[in-house]
CSV table of C-alpha atoms in Angstrom, one decimal:
chain,number,residue,atom,x,y,z
A,1,LEU,CA,-12.9,-43.9,20.5
A,2,ARG,CA,-11.4,-40.4,20.5
A,3,CYS,CA,-8.9,-39.8,23.3
A,4,LEU,CA,-7.5,-36.8,25.1
A,5,TRP,CA,-4.3,-38.1,26.7
A,6,THR,CA,-3.2,-37.1,30.2
A,7,SER,CA,-0.3,-39.0,31.6
A,8,SER,CA,-1.3,-42.7,31.2
A,9,THR,CA,-5.0,-42.1,31.1
A,10,CYS,CA,-7.1,-41.6,28.0
A,11,ILE,CA,-10.4,-39.8,28.3
A,12,GLY,CA,-12.6,-40.5,25.4
A,13,LYS,CA,-16.0,-41.0,24.0
A,14,LEU,CA,-17.3,-44.5,23.4
A,15,THR,CA,-20.8,-44.5,22.0
A,16,ALA,CA,-22.7,-42.1,24.3
A,17,ARG,CA,-20.6,-42.7,27.4
A,18,ASP,CA,-17.5,-40.8,28.5
A,19,VAL,CA,-14.8,-43.2,29.6
A,20,ALA,CA,-11.3,-43.1,31.1
A,21,ILE,CA,-8.8,-45.7,30.0
A,22,LYS,CA,-6.0,-46.5,32.4
A,23,ILE,CA,-3.0,-47.9,30.4
A,24,VAL,CA,-0.5,-50.0,32.3
A,25,SER,CA,2.8,-51.2,30.8
A,26,ILE,CA,3.2,-54.9,31.3
A,27,ALA,CA,7.0,-54.4,31.4
A,28,THR,CA,6.7,-51.9,34.2
A,29,ILE,CA,4.4,-54.2,36.2
A,30,ALA,CA,7.0,-57.0,35.9
A,31,ARG,CA,10.0,-54.8,36.7
A,32,PHE,CA,8.4,-53.7,40.0
A,33,ASN,CA,6.9,-57.1,40.7
A,34,LYS,CA,3.4,-55.7,40.8
A,35,GLU,CA,1.5,-58.5,39.0
A,36,ARG,CA,-0.5,-59.4,42.1
A,37,HIS,CA,-1.5,-55.8,42.7
A,38,VAL,CA,-2.8,-55.3,39.2
A,39,PHE,CA,-4.9,-58.5,39.2
A,40,ARG,CA,-6.2,-57.6,42.7
A,41,GLU,CA,-7.2,-54.1,41.5
A,42,LYS,CA,-9.1,-55.7,38.6
A,43,ALA,CA,-10.8,-58.2,40.8
A,44,ILE,CA,-11.9,-55.6,43.4
A,45,LEU,CA,-13.2,-53.2,40.8
A,46,ASN,CA,-15.2,-56.0,39.1
A,47,GLU,CA,-16.9,-56.7,42.4
A,48,LEU,CA,-17.7,-53.2,43.5
A,49,HIS,CA,-20.9,-51.5,42.3
A,50,HIS,CA,-21.6,-48.3,44.2
A,51,ALA,CA,-22.5,-44.8,43.1
A,52,ASN,CA,-19.4,-43.4,44.9
A,53,ILE,CA,-16.9,-45.8,43.3
A,54,ILE,CA,-15.7,-45.6,39.7
A,55,GLU,CA,-17.2,-48.4,37.6
A,56,LEU,CA,-14.9,-50.7,35.7
A,57,TYR,CA,-16.5,-51.4,32.3
A,58,ALA,CA,-13.8,-53.6,30.7
A,59,THR,CA,-10.2,-54.7,30.7
A,60,PHE,CA,-8.1,-56.0,27.8
A,61,LYS,CA,-4.5,-56.6,26.8
A,62,GLU,CA,-3.0,-55.4,23.6
A,63,ASN,CA,0.7,-55.4,22.6
A,64,GLU,CA,2.6,-54.7,25.7
A,65,SER,CA,0.0,-52.9,27.8
A,66,LEU,CA,-3.1,-53.6,29.9
A,67,TYR,CA,-6.1,-51.4,29.5
A,68,PHE,CA,-8.7,-50.6,32.2
A,69,VAL,CA,-11.8,-49.0,30.7
A,70,MET,CA,-13.6,-47.1,33.5
A,71,GLU,CA,-16.2,-44.6,34.2
A,72,HIS,CA,-14.9,-41.0,33.6
A,73,ALA,CA,-14.9,-38.7,36.6
A,74,PRO,CA,-14.9,-35.2,35.1
A,75,SER,CA,-14.0,-33.6,38.5
A,76,GLY,CA,-10.8,-35.7,38.7
A,77,ASP,CA,-9.6,-38.2,41.3
A,78,LEU,CA,-10.3,-38.1,45.0
A,79,ASP,CA,-6.7,-37.1,45.9
A,80,GLY,CA,-6.9,-34.1,43.6
A,81,LEU,CA,-10.2,-33.0,44.9
A,82,VAL,CA,-9.1,-33.3,48.6
A,83,LYS,CA,-5.9,-31.2,47.8
A,84,LYS,CA,-8.1,-28.6,46.0
A,85,VAL,CA,-10.5,-28.3,49.0
A,86,LEU,CA,-7.6,-28.1,51.5
A,87,LEU,CA,-6.2,-25.1,49.5
A,88,LEU,CA,-9.4,-23.1,49.7
């Protein structure tokens, strides 16, 4: 996996598929008491399978971080796209 880092997201190539890897610090989750939110995000993404929703391929824990391996959206996130359109 070769990564291009932007903030806490790694955009890389895994076999023939582009992926985005969201990296979440376990210490930060605990500090802000967000454990429930992270588990809920994982559960929801595991259940959703739709062309307009980013696909969650895998999750794993290593060292002090959680990793969400997801479909890469080359156009960016919805928030960024909406802001870009509003500026036009």
